[in-house]
Short mmCIF file of C-alpha atoms and ligand atoms in Angstrom, two decimals:
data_model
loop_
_atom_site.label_atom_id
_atom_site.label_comp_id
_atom_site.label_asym_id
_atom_site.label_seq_id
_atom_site.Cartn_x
_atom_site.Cartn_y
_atom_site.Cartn_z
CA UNK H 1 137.97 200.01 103.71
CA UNK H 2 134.98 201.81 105.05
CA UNK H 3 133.67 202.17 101.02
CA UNK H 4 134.63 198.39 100.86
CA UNK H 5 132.38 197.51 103.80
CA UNK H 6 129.28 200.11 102.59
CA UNK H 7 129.86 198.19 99.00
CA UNK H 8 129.12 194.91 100.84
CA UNK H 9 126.26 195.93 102.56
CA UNK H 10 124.83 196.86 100.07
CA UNK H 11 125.22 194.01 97.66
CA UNK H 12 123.98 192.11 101.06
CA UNK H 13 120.40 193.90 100.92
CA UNK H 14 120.32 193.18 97.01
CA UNK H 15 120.79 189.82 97.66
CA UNK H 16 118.89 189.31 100.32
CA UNK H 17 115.85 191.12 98.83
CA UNK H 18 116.72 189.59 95.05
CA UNK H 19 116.17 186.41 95.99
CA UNK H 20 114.05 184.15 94.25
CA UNK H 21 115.42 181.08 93.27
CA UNK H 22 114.79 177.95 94.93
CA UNK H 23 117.40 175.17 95.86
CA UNK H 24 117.48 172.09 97.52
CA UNK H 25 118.28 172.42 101.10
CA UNK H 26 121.63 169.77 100.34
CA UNK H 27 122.65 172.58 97.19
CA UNK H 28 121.92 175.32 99.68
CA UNK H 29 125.39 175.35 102.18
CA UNK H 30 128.28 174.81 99.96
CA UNK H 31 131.42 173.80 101.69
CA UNK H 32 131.95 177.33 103.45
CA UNK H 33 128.33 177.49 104.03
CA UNK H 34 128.17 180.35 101.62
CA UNK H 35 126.33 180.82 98.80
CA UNK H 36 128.97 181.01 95.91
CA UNK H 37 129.75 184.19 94.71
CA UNK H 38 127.31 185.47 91.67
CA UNK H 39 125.07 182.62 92.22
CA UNK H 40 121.28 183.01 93.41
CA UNK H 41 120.90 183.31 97.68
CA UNK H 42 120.43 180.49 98.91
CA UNK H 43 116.67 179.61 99.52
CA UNK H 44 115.61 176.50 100.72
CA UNK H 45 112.42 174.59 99.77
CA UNK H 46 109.85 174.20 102.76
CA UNK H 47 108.03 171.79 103.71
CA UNK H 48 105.13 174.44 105.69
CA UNK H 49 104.56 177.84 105.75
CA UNK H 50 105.40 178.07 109.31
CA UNK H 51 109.55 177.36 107.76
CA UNK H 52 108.09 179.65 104.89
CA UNK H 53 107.91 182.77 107.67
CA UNK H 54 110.61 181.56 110.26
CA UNK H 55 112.93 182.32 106.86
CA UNK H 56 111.34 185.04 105.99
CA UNK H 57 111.73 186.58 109.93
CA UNK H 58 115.41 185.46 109.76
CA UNK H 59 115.77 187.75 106.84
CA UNK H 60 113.90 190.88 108.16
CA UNK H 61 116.29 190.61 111.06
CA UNK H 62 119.20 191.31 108.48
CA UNK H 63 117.06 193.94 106.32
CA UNK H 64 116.25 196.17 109.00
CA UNK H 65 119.30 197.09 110.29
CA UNK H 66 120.94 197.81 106.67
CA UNK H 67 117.61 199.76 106.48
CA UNK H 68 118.59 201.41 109.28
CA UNK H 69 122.08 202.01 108.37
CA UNK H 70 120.74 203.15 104.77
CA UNK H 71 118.55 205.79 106.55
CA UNK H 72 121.74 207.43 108.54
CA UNK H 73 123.10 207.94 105.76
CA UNK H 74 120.39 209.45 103.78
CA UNK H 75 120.27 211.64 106.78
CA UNK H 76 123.48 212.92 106.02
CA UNK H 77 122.71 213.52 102.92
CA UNK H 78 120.80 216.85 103.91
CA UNK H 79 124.04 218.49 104.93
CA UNK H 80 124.91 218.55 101.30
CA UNK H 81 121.76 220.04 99.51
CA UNK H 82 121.42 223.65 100.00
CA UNK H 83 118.10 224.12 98.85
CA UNK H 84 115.08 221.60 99.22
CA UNK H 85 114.52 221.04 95.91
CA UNK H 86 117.78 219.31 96.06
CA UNK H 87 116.41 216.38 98.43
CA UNK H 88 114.45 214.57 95.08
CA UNK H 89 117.55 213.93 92.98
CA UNK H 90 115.98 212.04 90.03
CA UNK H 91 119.17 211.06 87.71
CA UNK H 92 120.59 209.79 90.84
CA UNK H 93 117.47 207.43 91.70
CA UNK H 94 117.79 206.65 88.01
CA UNK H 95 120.97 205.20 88.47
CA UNK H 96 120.45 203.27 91.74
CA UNK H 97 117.55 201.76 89.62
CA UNK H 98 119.88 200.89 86.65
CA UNK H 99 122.27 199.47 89.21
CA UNK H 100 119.39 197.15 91.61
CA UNK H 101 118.06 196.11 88.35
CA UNK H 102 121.49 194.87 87.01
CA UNK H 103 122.43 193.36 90.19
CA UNK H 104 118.82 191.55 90.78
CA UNK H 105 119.47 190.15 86.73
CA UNK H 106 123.46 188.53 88.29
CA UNK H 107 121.55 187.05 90.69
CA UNK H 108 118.56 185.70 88.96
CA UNK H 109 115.74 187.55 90.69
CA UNK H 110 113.35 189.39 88.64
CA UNK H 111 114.36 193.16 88.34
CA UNK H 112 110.88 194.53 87.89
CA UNK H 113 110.00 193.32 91.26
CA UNK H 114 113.38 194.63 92.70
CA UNK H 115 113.18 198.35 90.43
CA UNK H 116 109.13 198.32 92.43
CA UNK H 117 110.73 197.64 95.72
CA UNK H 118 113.93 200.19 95.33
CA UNK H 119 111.05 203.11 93.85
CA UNK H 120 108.75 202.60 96.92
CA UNK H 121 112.15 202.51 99.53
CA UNK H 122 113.57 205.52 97.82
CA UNK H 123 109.74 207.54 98.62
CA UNK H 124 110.06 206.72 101.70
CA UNK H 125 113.66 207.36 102.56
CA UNK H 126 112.87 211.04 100.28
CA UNK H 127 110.14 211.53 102.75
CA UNK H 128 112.51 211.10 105.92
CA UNK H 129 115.11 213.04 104.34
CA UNK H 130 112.29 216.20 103.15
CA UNK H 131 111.78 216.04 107.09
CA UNK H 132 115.09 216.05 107.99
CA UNK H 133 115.92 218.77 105.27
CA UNK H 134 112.83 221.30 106.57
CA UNK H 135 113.77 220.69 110.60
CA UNK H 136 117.18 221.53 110.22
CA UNK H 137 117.12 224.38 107.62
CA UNK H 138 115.35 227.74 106.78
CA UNK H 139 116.42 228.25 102.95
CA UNK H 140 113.65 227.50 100.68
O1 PRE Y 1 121.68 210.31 96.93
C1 PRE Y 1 121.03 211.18 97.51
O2 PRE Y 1 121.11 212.38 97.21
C2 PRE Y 1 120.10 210.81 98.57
O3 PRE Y 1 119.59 211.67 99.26
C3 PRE Y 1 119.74 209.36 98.76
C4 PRE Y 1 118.49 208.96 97.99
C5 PRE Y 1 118.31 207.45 98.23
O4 PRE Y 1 117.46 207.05 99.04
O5 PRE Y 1 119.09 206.70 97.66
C6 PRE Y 1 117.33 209.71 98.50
C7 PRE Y 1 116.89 210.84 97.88
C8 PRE Y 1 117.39 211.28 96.57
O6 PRE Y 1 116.37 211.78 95.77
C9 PRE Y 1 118.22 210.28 95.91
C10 PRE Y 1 118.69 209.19 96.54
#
């Protein structure tokens, strides 16, 4: 259940950041008020860019805490790596980038955009975890 629930939020932040493709706001809620499943997110066409950023606010409110979520668990992470060296994984951010770029193509998004935005999270979240890794061990 608990891998069922990580697997969603996930596929949440992919869509949320994959988005891309623009809909009428009548095409937007289906009968559920869902987007269907494998089809684009939902974005609606604005009429100013003060709807442009009240959207784009309403969606930072749902990135940052899956963010935040991704983070504890990247601090976890350093319980499992014995040496420092083992915090920069590089097959494994390989994969994730296979993966994000596979997912953004489902959803019609452009996957170079989304492989930019995963390489520049995965720095940061590398650089949290180094920190975490050095503060809370004394093997090289
Ligand atoms: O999977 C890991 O080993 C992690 O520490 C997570 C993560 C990531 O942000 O996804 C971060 C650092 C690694 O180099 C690879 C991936």
């Amino acid at each position: 259940m608990k891998r069922m629930m990580r697997r969603a939020f996930s596929w949440g932040l992919v869509a949320i950041i994959g988005g891309g493709i623009l809909i009428s706001s009548e095409a937007a809620s289906s009968a559920e008020g869902q987007p269907q499943s494998n089809s684009p997110p939902a974005a609606v066409s604005c009429d100013s860019l003060d709807e442009v950023r009240t959207n784009i606010d309403r969606i930072d409110r749902m990135i940052v805490p899956l963010l935040a979520e991704r983070a504890a668990y990247v601090a976890q992470a350093t319980k499992f790596k014995q040496t420092r060296s083992e915090v920069v994984d590089v097959p494994r951010i390989e994969r994730i980038i296979t993966k994000v770029r596979a997912l953004a193509e489902e959803r019609g998004a452009d996957p170079a955009l989304i492989e930019r935005i995963y390489r520049a999270m995965i720095e940061s979240y590398i650089a949290f975890e180094d920190g975490i890794w050095a503060r809370t061990n004394t093997a090289p």
